[in-house]
CSV table of C-alpha atoms and ligand atoms in Angstrom, one decimal:
chain,number,residue,atom,x,y,z
A,1,MET,CA,100.2,-74.3,19.2
A,2,LEU,CA,100.4,-70.9,20.9
A,3,ASP,CA,100.7,-69.6,17.4
A,4,GLY,CA,99.1,-66.3,18.1
A,5,LEU,CA,101.3,-65.7,21.1
A,6,GLY,CA,104.5,-64.7,19.3
A,7,SER,CA,102.9,-62.0,17.2
A,8,SER,CA,100.5,-60.5,19.7
A,9,LEU,CA,103.3,-60.3,22.2
A,10,LYS,CA,105.5,-58.5,19.7
A,11,ASP,CA,102.8,-56.0,19.1
A,12,ALA,CA,102.3,-55.4,22.8
A,13,LEU,CA,106.0,-55.1,23.4
A,14,LYS,CA,106.3,-52.5,20.6
A,15,LYS,CA,104.2,-50.2,22.8
A,16,LEU,CA,107.0,-50.3,25.4
A,17,ALA,CA,109.8,-49.5,22.9
A,18,GLY,CA,111.6,-46.3,23.5
A,19,LYS,CA,109.9,-45.7,26.9
A,20,THR,CA,112.1,-44.8,29.8
A,21,VAL,CA,109.7,-45.9,32.6
A,22,VAL,CA,107.5,-49.0,32.6
A,23,ASP,CA,104.1,-47.9,31.6
A,24,LYS,CA,101.3,-49.5,33.6
A,25,ALA,CA,98.8,-49.3,30.8
A,26,ALA,CA,101.2,-50.9,28.3
A,27,VAL,CA,102.0,-53.8,30.8
A,28,ASP,CA,98.2,-54.3,31.3
A,29,ASP,CA,97.8,-54.5,27.5
A,30,LEU,CA,100.5,-57.0,27.2
A,31,VAL,CA,99.2,-59.1,30.0
A,32,ARG,CA,95.8,-59.1,28.4
A,33,ASP,CA,97.2,-60.3,25.1
A,34,LEU,CA,99.2,-63.0,26.8
A,35,GLN,CA,96.2,-64.2,28.8
A,36,ARG,CA,94.1,-64.5,25.6
A,37,ALA,CA,96.8,-66.5,23.8
A,38,LEU,CA,97.4,-68.8,26.8
A,39,LEU,CA,93.7,-69.5,27.4
A,40,GLN,CA,93.3,-70.2,23.7
A,41,ALA,CA,96.1,-72.8,24.1
A,42,ASP,CA,94.0,-74.3,26.9
A,43,VAL,CA,96.3,-73.4,29.7
A,44,ASN,CA,94.6,-73.6,33.0
A,45,VAL,CA,92.9,-70.4,34.2
A,46,LYS,CA,94.6,-70.5,37.5
A,47,LEU,CA,98.0,-70.9,36.0
A,48,VAL,CA,97.3,-68.0,33.6
A,49,MET,CA,96.3,-65.8,36.5
A,50,ARG,CA,99.3,-66.7,38.5
A,51,LEU,CA,101.6,-65.9,35.5
A,52,SER,CA,99.8,-62.6,34.7
A,53,GLU,CA,100.2,-61.4,38.3
A,54,ALA,CA,103.9,-62.3,38.4
A,55,ILE,CA,104.5,-60.5,35.1
A,56,ARG,CA,102.6,-57.4,36.2
A,57,THR,CA,104.2,-57.0,39.6
A,58,ARG,CA,107.7,-57.9,38.4
A,59,SER,CA,107.5,-55.5,35.4
A,60,LEU,CA,106.4,-52.6,37.5
A,61,GLU,CA,108.4,-53.3,40.7
A,62,GLU,CA,111.7,-54.6,39.5
A,63,GLU,CA,114.3,-52.1,38.4
A,64,PRO,CA,115.6,-52.7,34.8
A,65,PRO,CA,119.2,-53.7,34.9
A,66,LYS,CA,121.7,-51.1,33.9
A,67,GLY,CA,121.7,-50.3,30.2
A,68,MET,CA,118.6,-52.3,29.6
A,69,GLY,CA,115.6,-50.7,28.0
A,70,VAL,CA,112.0,-51.0,29.3
A,71,ARG,CA,111.0,-53.3,26.4
A,72,GLU,CA,113.8,-55.7,27.0
A,73,HIS,CA,113.2,-55.6,30.7
A,74,VAL,CA,109.6,-56.7,30.3
A,75,LEU,CA,110.4,-59.2,27.6
A,76,ARG,CA,112.9,-60.8,29.9
A,77,ILE,CA,110.3,-61.2,32.6
A,78,VAL,CA,107.7,-62.6,30.2
A,79,TYR,CA,110.3,-65.0,29.0
A,80,HIS,CA,111.2,-66.2,32.4
A,81,GLU,CA,107.6,-66.7,33.5
A,82,LEU,CA,106.7,-68.6,30.3
A,83,VAL,CA,109.7,-70.9,30.7
A,84,ASN,CA,108.5,-71.6,34.3
A,85,LEU,CA,105.0,-72.3,33.1
A,86,VAL,CA,106.2,-75.0,30.7
A,87,GLY,CA,108.5,-76.6,33.2
A,88,GLY,CA,111.8,-74.8,33.7
A,89,ASP,CA,114.6,-77.2,33.7
A,90,THR,CA,113.4,-80.4,32.3
A,91,ALA,CA,114.4,-84.0,32.7
A,92,GLY,CA,117.7,-84.9,31.0
A,93,VAL,CA,118.3,-87.5,28.3
A,94,VAL,CA,121.6,-89.2,28.9
A,95,LEU,CA,123.4,-91.1,26.3
A,96,GLU,CA,124.3,-94.2,28.1
A,97,PRO,CA,123.0,-97.8,28.4
A,98,GLN,CA,119.5,-97.9,29.7
A,99,THR,CA,116.1,-99.5,29.6
A,100,ILE,CA,113.1,-97.3,28.9
A,101,LEU,CA,109.5,-98.4,29.6
A,102,MET,CA,106.9,-96.6,27.5
A,103,ALA,CA,103.5,-96.0,28.9
A,104,GLY,CA,100.3,-94.3,27.7
A,105,LEU,CA,96.8,-94.8,26.4
A,106,GLN,CA,95.9,-96.3,23.1
A,107,GLY,CA,96.3,-93.9,20.2
A,108,SER,CA,98.5,-91.5,22.1
A,109,GLY,CA,101.4,-92.2,19.8
A,110,LYS,CA,103.3,-94.7,21.9
A,111,THR,CA,104.4,-97.1,19.2
A,112,THR,CA,105.4,-94.3,16.8
A,113,THR,CA,107.3,-92.5,19.6
A,114,THR,CA,109.0,-95.8,20.6
A,115,ALA,CA,110.4,-96.0,17.1
A,116,LYS,CA,111.3,-92.3,17.1
A,117,ILE,CA,113.2,-92.5,20.3
A,118,ALA,CA,115.0,-95.7,19.2
A,119,ARG,CA,116.1,-93.8,16.1
A,120,TYR,CA,117.2,-90.9,18.3
A,121,PHE,CA,119.6,-93.1,20.4
A,122,TYR,CA,120.7,-95.1,17.4
A,123,ARG,CA,121.7,-91.9,15.6
A,124,LYS,CA,123.7,-90.8,18.7
A,125,GLY,CA,125.8,-93.9,18.3
A,126,LEU,CA,124.2,-96.3,20.8
A,127,ARG,CA,123.3,-99.9,20.0
A,128,THR,CA,119.5,-99.7,20.3
A,129,GLY,CA,116.7,-102.2,20.2
A,130,VAL,CA,113.0,-102.3,20.8
A,131,ILE,CA,110.5,-104.8,22.3
A,132,CYS,CA,106.8,-104.9,21.4
A,133,ALA,CA,105.0,-105.9,24.6
A,134,ASP,CA,101.6,-104.9,23.3
A,135,THR,CA,99.6,-108.1,23.2
A,136,PHE,CA,96.3,-106.2,23.0
A,137,ARG,CA,96.4,-104.5,19.7
A,138,PRO,CA,96.5,-106.7,16.6
A,139,GLY,CA,99.3,-105.9,14.3
A,140,ALA,CA,101.2,-104.0,17.0
A,141,TYR,CA,104.4,-105.9,16.4
A,142,GLU,CA,104.3,-105.4,12.6
A,143,GLN,CA,103.7,-101.7,13.1
A,144,LEU,CA,106.7,-101.3,15.3
A,145,LYS,CA,108.9,-103.5,13.1
A,146,THR,CA,108.0,-101.4,10.0
A,147,LEU,CA,108.7,-98.1,11.7
A,148,CYS,CA,112.2,-99.4,12.9
A,149,SER,CA,113.1,-101.1,9.6
A,150,GLY,CA,114.5,-97.9,8.0
A,151,ASP,CA,117.4,-97.8,10.4
A,152,ASN,CA,117.7,-101.6,10.8
A,153,ILE,CA,116.9,-101.2,14.5
A,154,PRO,CA,116.3,-104.7,15.9
A,155,CYS,CA,112.7,-105.2,17.0
A,156,PHE,CA,111.7,-108.1,19.2
A,157,GLY,CA,108.1,-109.4,19.4
A,158,ASP,CA,105.9,-112.5,19.4
A,159,PRO,CA,102.4,-111.9,18.1
A,160,ASP,CA,101.4,-115.4,19.2
A,161,GLU,CA,102.3,-114.9,22.9
A,162,PRO,CA,99.4,-113.6,24.9
A,163,ASP,CA,101.5,-112.9,28.0
A,164,ALA,CA,103.3,-109.6,27.9
A,165,MET,CA,105.6,-110.5,30.7
A,166,LYS,CA,107.0,-113.5,28.8
A,167,THR,CA,107.6,-111.4,25.7
A,168,VAL,CA,109.5,-108.8,27.7
A,169,ALA,CA,111.7,-111.4,29.3
A,170,ALA,CA,112.4,-113.1,26.0
A,171,GLY,CA,113.0,-109.7,24.4
A,172,LEU,CA,115.5,-108.7,27.1
A,173,ASP,CA,117.4,-111.9,26.5
A,174,ALA,CA,117.4,-111.5,22.7
A,175,LEU,CA,118.6,-107.9,23.0
A,176,SER,CA,121.2,-108.5,25.6
A,177,GLY,CA,123.9,-107.1,23.3
A,178,THR,CA,122.3,-103.7,22.9
A,179,GLU,CA,122.9,-100.7,25.0
A,180,VAL,CA,119.5,-99.0,24.9
A,181,VAL,CA,116.3,-101.1,25.1
A,182,ILE,CA,112.9,-99.5,24.7
A,183,ILE,CA,109.8,-101.4,25.6
A,184,ASP,CA,106.5,-100.5,23.9
A,185,THR,CA,103.5,-101.5,25.9
A,186,GLN,CA,99.8,-101.9,25.3
A,187,GLY,CA,97.3,-99.1,25.9
A,188,ARG,CA,93.5,-98.9,26.3
A,189,HIS,CA,91.1,-96.2,25.4
A,190,ALA,CA,90.7,-95.3,29.1
A,191,LEU,CA,92.6,-95.6,32.3
A,192,GLU,CA,91.6,-99.1,33.4
A,193,ASP,CA,92.8,-101.1,36.4
A,194,ASP,CA,94.2,-104.1,34.5
A,195,LEU,CA,96.1,-101.7,32.2
A,196,ILE,CA,97.7,-100.1,35.2
A,197,SER,CA,98.4,-103.4,37.0
A,198,GLU,CA,100.1,-104.8,33.9
A,199,ILE,CA,102.4,-101.8,33.5
A,200,ILE,CA,103.3,-102.0,37.2
A,201,ALA,CA,104.2,-105.7,36.8
A,202,ILE,CA,106.3,-105.1,33.8
A,203,ASN,CA,108.0,-102.2,35.5
A,204,GLU,CA,108.9,-104.4,38.5
A,205,ALA,CA,110.2,-107.2,36.3
A,206,VAL,CA,112.5,-105.1,34.0
A,207,HIS,CA,113.8,-102.6,36.5
A,208,ALA,CA,113.5,-99.9,33.9
A,209,THR,CA,116.0,-97.0,34.1
A,210,HIS,CA,113.3,-94.7,32.9
A,211,ARG,CA,109.5,-94.8,32.7
A,212,TRP,CA,108.3,-92.4,30.0
A,213,LEU,CA,104.7,-91.5,29.5
A,214,VAL,CA,103.3,-90.6,26.0
A,215,ILE,CA,100.5,-88.1,26.0
A,216,ASP,CA,98.5,-86.6,23.2
A,217,ALA,CA,98.8,-82.8,23.1
A,218,ALA,CA,95.1,-82.5,22.0
A,219,LEU,CA,94.2,-83.4,25.6
A,220,GLY,CA,95.1,-79.9,26.7
A,221,GLN,CA,94.9,-79.4,30.4
A,222,GLN,CA,93.3,-82.9,30.8
A,223,ALA,CA,96.8,-84.2,30.3
A,224,SER,CA,97.4,-83.7,34.1
A,225,GLU,CA,94.9,-86.4,35.0
A,226,GLN,CA,96.8,-89.0,32.9
A,227,ALA,CA,100.1,-87.8,34.0
A,228,ARG,CA,99.1,-88.1,37.6
A,229,ARG,CA,97.6,-91.6,37.4
A,230,PHE,CA,100.6,-93.1,35.6
A,231,HIS,CA,102.9,-91.3,37.9
A,232,GLU,CA,101.2,-92.9,40.9
A,233,ALA,CA,101.6,-96.3,39.3
A,234,ILE,CA,105.1,-96.4,38.1
A,235,ALA,CA,106.8,-93.1,39.0
A,236,ILE,CA,107.0,-91.5,35.6
A,237,ASP,CA,110.2,-89.6,35.1
A,238,GLY,CA,109.7,-88.1,31.7
A,239,VAL,CA,106.8,-87.2,29.4
A,240,ILE,CA,106.6,-87.1,25.6
A,241,ILE,CA,103.9,-84.9,24.3
A,242,THR,CA,102.9,-86.0,20.8
A,243,LYS,CA,100.9,-84.5,18.0
A,244,MET,CA,102.0,-80.9,18.8
A,245,ASP,CA,101.7,-80.3,15.1
A,246,GLY,CA,98.0,-80.9,15.0
A,247,THR,CA,96.5,-79.0,17.9
A,248,ALA,CA,96.1,-75.6,19.4
A,249,LYS,CA,96.0,-77.1,22.9
A,250,GLY,CA,99.7,-77.8,23.2
A,251,GLY,CA,100.3,-75.0,25.8
A,252,GLY,CA,97.7,-76.6,28.0
A,253,ALA,CA,99.2,-80.0,27.8
A,254,LEU,CA,102.7,-78.7,28.5
A,255,SER,CA,101.7,-76.6,31.5
A,256,ALA,CA,99.5,-79.3,32.9
A,257,VAL,CA,102.3,-81.9,32.7
A,258,SER,CA,104.7,-79.4,34.2
A,259,GLU,CA,102.3,-78.9,37.1
A,260,THR,CA,102.5,-82.6,37.9
A,261,GLY,CA,106.2,-82.4,38.3
A,262,SER,CA,107.1,-84.8,35.5
A,263,GLY,CA,109.5,-83.1,33.1
A,264,VAL,CA,108.8,-83.1,29.4
A,265,VAL,CA,111.7,-84.9,27.5
A,266,PHE,CA,110.5,-84.9,23.9
A,267,ILE,CA,107.9,-83.5,21.7
A,268,GLY,CA,106.3,-85.3,18.8
A,269,SER,CA,105.6,-83.0,15.9
A,270,GLY,CA,104.5,-85.2,13.1
A,271,GLU,CA,103.8,-88.7,11.8
A,272,THR,CA,107.1,-89.5,10.3
A,273,ILE,CA,109.9,-91.1,12.3
A,274,SER,CA,112.1,-88.0,12.2
A,275,ASP,CA,109.4,-85.7,13.8
A,276,LEU,CA,110.8,-85.8,17.3
A,277,GLU,CA,112.3,-82.9,19.1
A,278,ARG,CA,114.2,-82.7,22.4
A,279,PHE,CA,112.2,-80.4,24.6
A,280,GLU,CA,114.0,-77.6,26.4
A,281,SER,CA,111.7,-75.0,27.8
A,282,ASP,CA,114.0,-72.0,27.2
A,283,GLY,CA,114.7,-72.8,23.6
A,284,PHE,CA,111.1,-73.7,23.1
A,285,ILE,CA,109.8,-70.3,24.5
A,286,SER,CA,112.5,-68.4,22.5
A,287,ARG,CA,111.2,-69.9,19.3
A,288,LEU,CA,107.7,-69.4,20.3
A,289,LEU,CA,108.2,-65.7,20.8
A,290,GLY,CA,110.1,-65.7,17.5
A,291,MET,CA,113.2,-64.3,19.1
A,292,GLY,CA,116.2,-66.5,18.6
A,293,ASP,CA,118.5,-64.1,20.5
A,294,LEU,CA,116.4,-64.1,23.6
A,295,ARG,CA,118.7,-66.3,25.6
A,296,SER,CA,121.7,-64.1,25.0
A,297,LEU,CA,119.6,-61.1,25.9
A,298,VAL,CA,118.7,-62.7,29.2
A,299,GLU,CA,122.3,-63.6,29.9
A,300,ARG,CA,123.3,-60.0,29.2
A,301,ALA,CA,120.8,-58.7,31.7
A,302,GLU,CA,121.9,-61.2,34.3
A,303,GLN,CA,125.5,-60.2,33.8
A,304,ALA,CA,124.6,-56.5,34.2
A,305,MET,CA,122.8,-57.2,37.4
A,306,ALA,CA,125.7,-59.2,38.8
A,307,GLU,CA,128.1,-56.3,38.0
A,308,GLU,CA,125.9,-53.9,39.7
A,309,GLU,CA,125.9,-55.9,42.8
A,310,VAL,CA,129.7,-56.0,42.9
A,311,ASP,CA,129.9,-52.3,42.5
A,312,VAL,CA,127.7,-51.7,45.5
A,313,SER,CA,129.3,-54.2,47.7
A,314,SER,CA,132.7,-52.6,47.2
A,315,LEU,CA,131.3,-49.4,48.7
A,316,MET,CA,130.9,-51.3,52.0
A,317,LYS,CA,134.6,-52.2,52.3
A,318,GLY,CA,137.4,-50.2,53.8
A,319,LYS,CA,137.7,-46.4,53.9
A,320,PHE,CA,135.4,-44.4,51.8
A,321,THR,CA,137.4,-41.8,50.0
A,322,LEU,CA,136.7,-39.2,47.3
A,323,ARG,CA,138.3,-41.6,44.9
A,324,ASP,CA,135.8,-44.3,45.8
A,325,MET,CA,133.0,-41.8,45.4
A,326,TYR,CA,134.3,-40.8,42.0
A,327,GLY,CA,134.1,-44.5,40.9
A,328,GLN,CA,130.8,-45.0,42.5
A,329,LEU,CA,129.0,-41.8,41.8
A,330,GLU,CA,126.6,-43.5,39.4
A,331,ALA,CA,125.9,-46.4,41.7
A,332,ILE,CA,125.2,-44.0,44.6
A,333,ASN,CA,122.9,-42.0,42.5
A,334,ARG,CA,121.0,-45.0,41.4
A,335,MET,CA,120.2,-45.7,45.0
A,336,GLY,CA,117.6,-43.0,44.6
A,337,PRO,CA,116.8,-39.7,46.3
A,338,LEU,CA,119.5,-39.2,48.8
A,339,LYS,CA,117.2,-37.4,51.2
A,340,GLN,CA,115.0,-40.4,51.6
A,341,ILE,CA,118.0,-42.6,52.3
A,342,MET,CA,119.4,-40.2,54.8
A,343,SER,CA,116.1,-40.0,56.6
A,344,MET,CA,116.5,-43.7,57.4
A,345,LEU,CA,120.0,-43.4,58.7
A,346,PRO,CA,121.4,-42.3,62.1
A,347,MET,CA,123.1,-39.0,60.9
A,348,GLY,CA,123.9,-37.7,64.4
A,349,GLY,CA,121.8,-34.6,64.0
A,350,MET,CA,123.5,-33.5,60.9
A,351,SER,CA,121.3,-31.3,58.8
A,352,ILE,CA,121.2,-31.9,55.1
A,353,PRO,CA,120.7,-28.9,52.7
A,354,GLU,CA,118.2,-29.5,50.0
A,355,ASP,CA,120.5,-28.7,47.1
A,356,VAL,CA,123.1,-31.1,48.3
A,357,CYS,CA,120.7,-34.0,48.2
A,358,ASP,CA,119.5,-33.1,44.8
A,359,VAL,CA,122.3,-34.6,42.7
A,360,THR,CA,121.3,-34.5,39.1
A,361,SER,CA,123.3,-36.1,36.3
A,362,VAL,CA,124.5,-32.7,35.3
A,363,LYS,CA,125.8,-32.1,38.8
A,364,MET,CA,127.4,-35.5,38.8
A,365,GLU,CA,129.4,-34.7,35.7
A,366,ARG,CA,130.4,-31.4,37.3
A,367,TYR,CA,131.6,-33.2,40.4
A,368,LYS,CA,133.7,-35.5,38.3
A,369,VAL,CA,135.3,-32.5,36.6
A,370,ILE,CA,136.1,-31.0,40.0
A,371,MET,CA,137.6,-34.2,41.2
A,372,ASP,CA,139.7,-34.4,38.1
A,373,SER,CA,141.5,-31.3,39.4
A,374,MET,CA,142.4,-32.9,42.7
A,375,THR,CA,145.7,-34.5,43.5
A,376,PRO,CA,145.9,-38.2,44.4
A,377,ALA,CA,146.6,-37.2,48.0
A,378,GLU,CA,143.5,-35.1,48.1
A,379,LEU,CA,141.4,-37.8,46.6
A,380,ASP,CA,142.7,-40.4,49.1
A,381,SER,CA,142.5,-38.0,52.2
A,382,PRO,CA,139.8,-35.5,51.7
A,383,SER,CA,140.5,-34.1,55.2
A,384,ILE,CA,143.5,-32.1,53.9
A,385,LEU,CA,141.2,-30.0,51.7
A,386,GLY,CA,141.7,-26.6,53.3
A,387,ARG,CA,140.8,-23.1,51.9
A,388,SER,CA,143.8,-22.7,49.6
A,389,ARG,CA,143.4,-26.2,48.1
A,390,VAL,CA,139.7,-25.5,47.5
A,391,HIS,CA,140.5,-22.4,45.6
A,392,ARG,CA,143.2,-24.0,43.5
A,393,ILE,CA,140.8,-26.9,42.6
A,394,ALA,CA,138.1,-24.5,41.7
A,395,ARG,CA,140.4,-22.6,39.4
A,396,GLY,CA,141.6,-25.8,37.8
A,397,ALA,CA,138.1,-27.0,37.1
A,398,GLY,CA,136.7,-23.7,36.0
A,399,ARG,CA,134.1,-23.8,38.8
A,400,SER,CA,133.4,-21.6,41.9
A,401,PRO,CA,134.9,-22.4,45.3
A,402,ASP,CA,131.3,-22.8,46.6
A,403,GLU,CA,130.8,-25.7,44.2
A,404,VAL,CA,133.9,-27.4,45.4
A,405,ARG,CA,132.6,-27.0,49.0
A,406,GLU,CA,129.3,-28.4,48.0
A,407,LEU,CA,131.0,-31.5,46.6
A,408,ILE,CA,132.9,-31.9,49.9
A,409,LYS,CA,129.7,-31.5,51.8
A,410,TYR,CA,128.1,-34.2,49.6
A,411,TYR,CA,131.1,-36.4,50.1
A,412,LYS,CA,130.8,-36.0,53.9
A,413,ILE,CA,127.1,-36.9,53.9
A,414,MET,CA,127.8,-39.9,51.7
A,415,GLN,CA,130.7,-41.0,54.0
A,416,ARG,CA,128.4,-40.8,57.0
A,417,ALA,CA,125.7,-42.6,55.2
A,418,ILE,CA,128.0,-45.4,54.2
A,419,LYS,CA,129.2,-45.7,57.8
A,420,GLY,CA,125.7,-45.9,58.9
A,421,LEU,CA,125.0,-48.6,56.4
A,422,ARG,CA,128.1,-50.5,57.5
A,423,GLY,CA,127.4,-50.3,61.2
A,424,GLY,CA,123.6,-50.4,61.0
A,425,GLY,CA,123.4,-54.1,60.3
A,426,LYS,CA,119.8,-54.0,59.6
A,427,PHE,CA,120.3,-51.8,56.6
A,428,ASN,CA,120.7,-53.9,53.5
A,429,MET,CA,122.2,-51.9,50.7
A,430,GLN,CA,120.6,-54.1,48.0
A,431,ARG,CA,117.2,-54.0,49.5
A,432,MET,CA,117.5,-50.3,49.8
A,433,MET,CA,118.6,-49.9,46.2
A,434,LYS,CA,115.6,-51.9,45.2
A,435,LYS,CA,113.3,-49.8,47.3
A,436,PHE,CA,114.6,-46.5,46.0
A,437,GLY,CA,115.7,-47.6,42.6
A,438,GLY,CA,112.5,-46.7,40.7
A,439,MET,CA,111.9,-43.4,42.4
A,440,GLN,CA,114.5,-41.1,40.7
B,1,GDP,P1,99.7,-96.0,20.2
B,1,GDP,O1,98.3,-96.6,20.1
B,1,GDP,O2,99.8,-95.2,21.5
B,1,GDP,O3,100.8,-96.9,20.0
B,1,GDP,O4,99.7,-94.9,19.0
B,1,GDP,P2,100.4,-95.0,17.6
B,1,GDP,O5,101.9,-94.9,17.7
B,1,GDP,O6,99.9,-96.2,16.9
B,1,GDP,O7,99.9,-93.6,16.9
B,1,GDP,C1,98.5,-93.4,16.7
B,1,GDP,C2,98.4,-92.4,15.6
B,1,GDP,O8,98.9,-91.1,15.9
B,1,GDP,C3,99.1,-92.8,14.3
B,1,GDP,O9,98.3,-92.5,13.2
B,1,GDP,C4,100.3,-92.0,14.3
B,1,GDP,O10,100.8,-91.8,13.0
B,1,GDP,C5,99.9,-90.7,14.9
B,1,GDP,N1,100.9,-89.9,15.5
B,1,GDP,C6,101.8,-90.3,16.5
B,1,GDP,N2,102.6,-89.3,16.9
B,1,GDP,C7,102.2,-88.2,16.1
B,1,GDP,C8,102.7,-86.9,16.1
B,1,GDP,O11,103.6,-86.4,16.8
B,1,GDP,N3,102.1,-86.1,15.2
B,1,GDP,C9,101.0,-86.5,14.4
B,1,GDP,N4,100.5,-85.6,13.5
B,1,GDP,N5,100.6,-87.8,14.4
B,1,GDP,C10,101.2,-88.6,15.3
B,2,MG,MG1,100.8,-98.9,20.0
């Protein structure tokens, strides 16, 4: 499923490698490839459009975190949006005593999955048993028993009993010593009223801890209809999508189920009893994109963003000295063109010379060299910087006195700007950084 996605995305992302700004054409290319792959996987058109739009705007508008390249920035956004599409944080599987009621149409893979899940809990060390409550399909009990025999998992059933409720009651009695009981129920070829009323009755009788729905991945986006109907009947709290190995429509089934609000707990990926995988959307998408280290990349980015925020907020506290400016020069510069920021602030009629606002990275380095020639007292109290000190600093740094004065002027403007930001209330530093971030 979604097989083409990994490779076409990689090609599209290659076009962004080494770039310093996010290129609109490259993002459009990437979004187009992504759309094609998702539509082929039978993901709903509306969902695809929503996702494309989110990727496009976020890629172009959000500022890449410090130290992160354009390619990684876009990849991170694609990853987040895909994880969201298939369900974000999914329902948990807890390893404790519980009763699980299995629901689903005939042929969806319910009986196979019942045995797979029983084996899953059994291998985690829980005493597990299964009940066959399928009175509709001949040989249902034999099938389940055979599937469970490999691990000696007890299987209760009575092929001669036509009443599913009685079988379930007897089964719960017989398995009273086990910790996890999984009940396999009957299915029909279509959603019928008596199928639904039977599952409602069993659900009420057994007080199941979980009600899990088994859905065939080949249904694609039609999976949402089944998920919705069963959910209305018995409040499904987990979905297993089977036969992911045999269809290209898995993406459709996954996103359709996610849309209904029922989390996907497992994925069936083959006919044998061991072909069951816990579904976690982030790991799933990482593997899909063929990038095992994606999660750590995303964590790194989030870390960098958090650090950036701390930097900026420290600007807002206490007195703003040259020492603070030294430490924050880069953060200040990242806020974007100083002139634009200044124009939004109450500067008390102070005029701002063009060259002072235009702080390039070369100039920033120069400012640092100049500040290195200052004494701690000067850095902490810039007001003591008179004519003779300016000349001494200039000599020490190998720059002209005018350059030292320019630095002091820049500092004063910054100081006033920070004061304005502190007092202004309505000025939000972060919002401002976002706004100006991309404009340098
Ligand atoms: P039920 O009618 O819902 O109980 O479905 P069954 O468990 O009897 O499965 C129906 C068919 O689907 C069987 O042939 C299974 O072997 C097959 N099947 C179930 N799960 C999977 C899966 O994840 N992958 C594949 N390829 N086949 C599966
Ligand atoms: Mg069955």
